[in-house]
Coordinates of N, CA and C in Angstrom, one line a residue:
M147 N 116.5 104.1 87.7 CA 115.2 103.7 87.1 C 114.9 104.6 85.9
K148 N 114.7 103.9 84.8 CA 114.4 104.6 83.5 C 112.9 104.6 83.3
P149 N 112.3 105.8 83.2 CA 110.8 105.9 83.0 C 110.4 105.1 81.8
E150 N 111.1 105.1 80.7 CA 110.7 104.4 79.5 C 110.7 102.9 79.7
T151 N 111.6 102.4 80.6 CA 111.6 101.0 80.9 C 110.3 100.6 81.7
I152 N 109.9 101.5 82.6 CA 108.7 101.3 83.4 C 107.5 101.3 82.5
A153 N 107.4 102.3 81.6 CA 106.3 102.4 80.7 C 106.2 101.2 79.8
A154 N 107.4 100.8 79.3 CA 107.4 99.6 78.4 C 106.9 98.4 79.1
L155 N 107.3 98.2 80.4 CA 106.8 97.0 81.1 C 105.3 97.1 81.4
I156 N 104.8 98.3 81.7 CA 103.4 98.5 82.0 C 102.6 98.1 80.7
D157 N 103.1 98.5 79.5 CA 102.5 98.2 78.3 C 102.5 96.7 78.0
R158 N 103.6 96.0 78.3 CA 103.7 94.6 78.1 C 102.8 93.9 79.0
V159 N 102.6 94.3 80.3 CA 101.7 93.7 81.2 C 100.3 93.9 80.7
A160 N 100.0 95.1 80.2 CA 98.7 95.4 79.7 C 98.2 94.5 78.5
D161 N 99.2 94.0 77.8 CA 98.9 93.2 76.6 C 98.8 91.7 76.8
V162 N 98.9 91.3 78.0 CA 98.9 89.8 78.3 C 97.6 89.5 79.0
R163 N 97.2 88.2 78.8 CA 96.0 87.7 79.5 C 96.2 87.5 81.0
I164 N 97.3 86.9 81.3 CA 97.7 86.7 82.7 C 99.2 87.0 82.9
L165 N 99.5 87.4 84.2 CA 100.9 87.8 84.5 C 101.7 86.5 84.5
R166 N 102.9 86.7 83.9 CA 103.9 85.6 83.8 C 105.1 85.9 84.7
E167 N 105.9 84.9 84.9 CA 107.1 85.0 85.8 C 108.1 86.1 85.2
H168 N 108.3 86.1 83.9 CA 109.3 87.0 83.3 C 108.9 88.5 83.5
H169 N 107.6 88.7 83.6 CA 107.1 90.1 83.9 C 107.6 90.5 85.4
V170 N 107.4 89.6 86.3 CA 107.8 89.9 87.7 C 109.3 90.1 87.8
W171 N 110.1 89.2 87.1 CA 111.5 89.4 87.1 C 111.9 90.7 86.5
A172 N 111.3 91.2 85.5 CA 111.6 92.5 84.9 C 111.3 93.6 85.9
A173 N 110.2 93.4 86.6 CA 109.8 94.4 87.6 C 110.9 94.4 88.7
A174 N 111.3 93.3 89.1 CA 112.4 93.2 90.1 C 113.6 93.9 89.7
E175 N 114.0 93.9 88.4 CA 115.1 94.7 88.0 C 114.9 96.2 88.1
I176 N 113.7 96.6 87.8 CA 113.3 98.0 87.9 C 113.4 98.4 89.3
F177 N 113.0 97.6 90.2 CA 113.0 97.9 91.7 C 114.3 97.7 92.3
G178 N 115.3 97.4 91.5 CA 116.7 97.2 92.1 C 116.9 96.0 92.9
F179 N 116.5 94.8 92.3 CA 116.5 93.6 93.0 C 117.9 93.3 93.6
D180 N 119.0 93.6 92.8 CA 120.3 93.4 93.3 C 120.7 94.2 94.4
D181 N 120.0 95.3 94.7 CA 120.3 96.2 95.8 C 119.6 95.8 97.1
L182 N 118.7 94.9 97.0 CA 117.9 94.4 98.2 C 118.9 93.6 99.1
D183 N 118.6 93.6 100.4 CA 119.4 92.9 101.3 C 119.2 91.4 101.0
S184 N 120.1 90.6 101.4 CA 120.1 89.1 101.0 C 118.9 88.4 101.5
T185 N 118.4 88.8 102.7 CA 117.1 88.2 103.2 C 116.0 88.4 102.2
M186 N 115.8 89.7 101.8 CA 114.7 90.0 100.8 C 114.9 89.3 99.5
R187 N 116.2 89.2 99.0 CA 116.4 88.5 97.7 C 116.0 87.0 97.9
R188 N 116.4 86.4 99.0 CA 116.1 85.0 99.2 C 114.6 84.8 99.3
K189 N 113.9 85.7 100.0 CA 112.4 85.6 100.1 C 111.8 85.7 98.7
F190 N 112.3 86.7 98.0 CA 111.7 86.9 96.6 C 111.9 85.7 95.7
R191 N 113.1 85.2 95.7 CA 113.4 84.0 94.9 C 112.6 82.8 95.3
A192 N 112.4 82.6 96.6 CA 111.6 81.5 97.1 C 110.1 81.7 96.6
L193 N 109.6 82.9 96.7 CA 108.2 83.1 96.2 C 108.1 82.8 94.7
M194 N 109.1 83.3 93.9 CA 109.1 83.0 92.5 C 109.2 81.5 92.2
E195 N 110.1 80.8 92.9 CA 110.2 79.4 92.7 C 108.9 78.6 93.0
A196 N 108.1 79.2 94.0 CA 106.9 78.6 94.4 C 105.7 79.0 93.4
D197 N 106.1 79.8 92.4 CA 105.1 80.4 91.5 C 104.0 81.3 92.2
A198 N 104.5 81.9 93.3 CA 103.6 82.8 94.1 C 103.8 84.2 93.6
L199 N 103.4 84.5 92.3 CA 103.7 85.7 91.7 C 103.1 86.9 92.4
L200 N 101.8 86.8 92.9 CA 101.2 87.9 93.6 C 102.0 88.2 94.9
D201 N 102.4 87.2 95.6 CA 103.2 87.5 96.8 C 104.6 88.1 96.5
A202 N 105.2 87.7 95.4 CA 106.4 88.3 95.0 C 106.2 89.7 94.6
V203 N 105.1 90.1 93.9 CA 104.9 91.5 93.6 C 104.7 92.3 94.9
L204 N 103.9 91.7 95.8 CA 103.7 92.4 97.1 C 105.0 92.6 97.9
S205 N 105.9 91.7 97.8 CA 107.2 91.9 98.4 C 108.0 93.0 97.8
L206 N 107.9 93.1 96.4 CA 108.6 94.2 95.8 C 108.0 95.6 96.3
A207 N 106.7 95.6 96.4 CA 106.1 96.8 96.9 C 106.6 97.2 98.3
A208 N 106.7 96.2 99.2 CA 107.2 96.5 100.5 C 108.6 96.9 100.6
S209 N 109.4 96.4 99.6 CA 110.8 96.7 99.6 C 111.2 98.0 98.8
A210 N 110.2 98.6 98.2 CA 110.4 99.8 97.4 C 110.8 100.9 98.4
D211 N 111.5 101.9 97.8 CA 111.9 103.1 98.6 C 111.3 104.4 98.0
P212 N 110.3 105.0 98.6 CA 109.6 104.6 99.8 C 108.7 103.4 99.5
P213 N 108.3 102.6 100.6 CA 107.5 101.5 100.4 C 106.1 101.8 99.8
R214 N 105.6 100.9 99.1 CA 104.2 101.1 98.5 C 103.3 100.0 99.2
S215 N 102.0 100.3 99.2 CA 101.1 99.4 99.8 C 99.8 99.4 98.9
V216 N 99.2 98.2 98.9 CA 97.9 98.2 98.1 C 96.8 98.8 99.0
G217 N 96.2 99.9 98.5 CA 95.2 100.6 99.2 C 93.8 100.2 99.0
N218 N 93.6 99.7 97.8 CA 92.2 99.3 97.4 C 92.2 98.3 96.3
V219 N 91.4 97.3 96.3 CA 91.3 96.3 95.2 C 89.8 96.0 95.1
R220 N 89.3 96.1 93.9 CA 87.9 95.7 93.7 C 87.8 95.1 92.3
N221 N 86.7 94.3 92.1 CA 86.4 93.7 90.9 C 85.3 94.4 90.2
Q222 N 85.6 95.0 89.1 CA 84.6 95.8 88.4 C 84.3 95.2 87.0
R223 N 83.2 94.6 86.8 CA 82.8 94.0 85.6 C 83.8 93.0 85.1
G224 N 84.3 92.1 86.0 CA 85.3 91.1 85.6 C 86.7 91.5 85.4
H225 N 87.0 92.8 85.8 CA 88.4 93.2 85.8 C 88.8 93.7 87.2
W226 N 90.0 93.4 87.6 CA 90.5 93.9 88.9 C 91.0 95.3 88.8
V227 N 90.6 96.1 89.7 CA 91.1 97.5 89.8 C 91.8 97.6 91.1
C228 N 93.1 98.0 90.9 CA 94.0 98.0 92.1 C 94.6 99.4 92.3
T229 N 94.6 99.9 93.5 CA 95.2 101.2 93.8 C 96.3 101.0 94.8
V230 N 97.5 101.5 94.4 CA 98.7 101.4 95.2 C 99.0 102.8 95.8
R231 N 99.3 102.8 97.1 CA 99.6 104.1 97.8 C 101.1 104.2 98.0
C232 N 101.6 105.4 97.9 CA 103.0 105.7 98.2 C 103.0 107.0 99.0
D233 N 103.5 106.9 100.3 CA 103.7 108.0 101.1 C 105.2 108.4 101.2
A234 N 105.5 109.5 100.4 CA 106.9 109.9 100.4 C 107.1 111.3 101.0
A235 N 107.7 111.4 102.1 CA 108.0 112.7 102.7 C 106.8 113.6 102.8
G236 N 105.7 113.0 103.3 CA 104.5 113.8 103.5 C 103.7 114.0 102.2
N237 N 104.2 113.5 101.1 CA 103.5 113.6 99.8 C 102.9 112.3 99.4
R238 N 101.6 112.2 99.6 CA 100.9 110.9 99.3 C 100.4 110.8 97.9
R239 N 100.8 109.8 97.2 CA 100.4 109.6 95.8 C 99.7 108.2 95.7
T240 N 98.9 108.1 94.7 CA 98.3 106.8 94.4 C 98.4 106.6 92.9
A241 N 98.4 105.3 92.6 CA 98.4 104.9 91.2 C 97.4 103.7 91.1
T242 N 96.6 103.7 90.0 CA 95.6 102.8 89.8 C 95.8 102.1 88.5
A243 N 95.5 100.8 88.4 CA 95.5 100.0 87.2 C 94.4 99.0 87.2
E244 N 94.0 98.6 86.0 CA 92.9 97.7 85.8 C 93.4 96.6 84.9
H245 N 93.1 95.3 85.2 CA 93.5 94.2 84.4 C 92.6 93.0 84.7
A246 N 92.4 92.1 83.8 CA 91.5 90.9 84.0 C 92.2 90.0 85.0
D247 N 93.5 90.0 85.1 CA 94.3 89.2 86.0 C 94.6 89.9 87.3
F248 N 94.3 89.4 88.4 CA 94.5 90.1 89.7 C 96.0 90.5 89.9
A249 N 96.9 89.5 89.8 CA 98.3 89.8 90.0 C 98.8 90.9 89.0
A250 N 98.3 90.8 87.8 CA 98.8 91.8 86.8 C 98.3 93.2 87.1
A251 N 97.1 93.3 87.7 CA 96.5 94.6 88.1 C 97.4 95.2 89.2
V252 N 97.8 94.3 90.2 CA 98.6 94.8 91.3 C 100.0 95.3 90.7
L253 N 100.6 94.5 89.9 CA 101.9 94.8 89.3 C 101.8 96.1 88.5
A254 N 100.8 96.2 87.7 CA 100.7 97.4 86.8 C 100.5 98.7 87.7
S255 N 99.7 98.6 88.7 CA 99.5 99.8 89.6 C 100.8 100.1 90.4
L256 N 101.5 99.1 90.8 CA 102.8 99.2 91.4 C 103.8 99.9 90.5
L257 N 103.9 99.5 89.3 CA 104.8 100.1 88.3 C 104.4 101.6 88.0
A258 N 103.1 101.8 87.9 CA 102.6 103.1 87.7 C 103.0 104.1 88.8
S259 N 103.1 103.5 90.0 CA 103.4 104.4 91.2 C 104.9 104.9 91.1
L260 N 105.7 104.2 90.3 CA 107.1 104.6 90.1 C 107.3 105.7 89.1
Q261 N 106.3 105.9 88.2 CA 106.4 106.9 87.1 C 106.3 108.3 87.7
Q262 N 106.9 109.2 86.9 CA 106.7 110.6 87.2 C 105.2 111.0 87.0
P263 N 104.6 111.8 87.8 CA 103.2 112.1 87.6 C 102.8 112.5 86.2
T264 N 103.6 113.3 85.5 CA 103.2 113.7 84.1 C 103.2 112.5 83.2
V265 N 104.1 111.5 83.4 CA 104.1 110.3 82.6 C 103.0 109.4 83.0
A266 N 102.7 109.3 84.2 CA 101.8 108.3 84.8 C 100.3 108.6 84.4
H267 N 100.0 109.8 83.9 CA 98.7 110.2 83.6 C 98.2 109.6 82.2
R268 N 99.1 108.9 81.5 CA 98.7 108.4 80.3 C 97.5 107.4 80.5
H269 N 96.6 107.4 79.5 CA 95.4 106.6 79.7 C 95.1 105.8 78.5
R270 N 94.9 104.5 78.6 CA 94.5 103.6 77.5 C 93.0 103.4 77.7
P271 N 92.2 103.8 76.7 CA 90.8 103.6 76.8 C 90.4 102.1 76.9
P272 N 89.4 101.8 77.7 CA 89.0 100.4 77.8 C 88.5 99.8 76.4
S273 N 88.7 98.6 76.2 CA 88.1 97.9 75.0 C 87.4 96.7 75.6
H274 N 86.1 96.8 75.6 CA 85.2 95.8 76.2 C 84.8 94.8 75.2
Q275 N 84.9 93.5 75.5 CA 84.4 92.5 74.7 C 83.0 92.0 75.2
H276 N 82.0 92.0 74.4 CA 80.7 91.7 74.8 C 80.3 90.3 74.6
D277 N 81.2 89.4 74.1 CA 80.9 88.1 73.8 C 81.1 87.1 75.0
G278 N 81.5 87.7 76.1 CA 81.7 86.9 77.3 C 83.1 86.3 77.4
S279 N 83.9 86.5 76.4 CA 85.2 86.0 76.5 C 86.1 86.9 77.3
S280 N 87.2 86.4 77.8 CA 88.1 87.1 78.6 C 88.9 88.1 77.8
S281 N 88.9 89.4 78.2 CA 89.7 90.3 77.5 C 90.9 90.6 78.5
H282 N 92.0 91.2 77.9 CA 93.1 91.4 78.8 C 93.0 92.7 79.6
E283 N 94.0 93.4 79.6 CA 94.0 94.6 80.5 C 93.3 95.8 79.8
H284 N 92.9 96.7 80.6 CA 92.4 97.9 80.0 C 93.0 99.2 80.5
Q285 N 92.6 99.9 81.4 CA 93.1 101.2 81.7 C 94.0 101.3 82.9
R286 N 94.8 102.3 82.9 CA 95.6 102.6 84.0 C 95.8 104.1 84.1
H287 N 96.0 104.6 85.3 CA 96.3 106.0 85.5 C 96.8 106.2 86.9
A288 N 97.4 107.3 87.1 CA 97.9 107.7 88.4 C 97.3 109.0 88.8
Q289 N 97.1 109.1 90.1 CA 96.5 110.3 90.6 C 97.5 111.0 91.5

């Protein structure tokens, strides 16, 4: 896993209005899709073919080593805030991301959970649009 690849994908997801299939496939590469057992690969492919991007992202979280889980999701002023938990050898970490698209918020927080703590503390200040139009992603951070 290359941290710059993770950071680049987080930035790409941050810059889109909604999560797209190619973002999830890129995340699958980061998570070592080819190293997953054949049952997990088939399940993931079936989810992607069904355009079930959120379910595919959640299957990546479950197959990560150590596994990740969504700890909290809330909608805050029209943006989804998702926290992913990772319990590794007694060391519990969380990563949080915010995005206007629910699946993108989950993927961004999942990717942030893979970063080294010093890298994951990067923060992008929110840019709010007051005209009622949909804005894309805003902030992310890891704790």
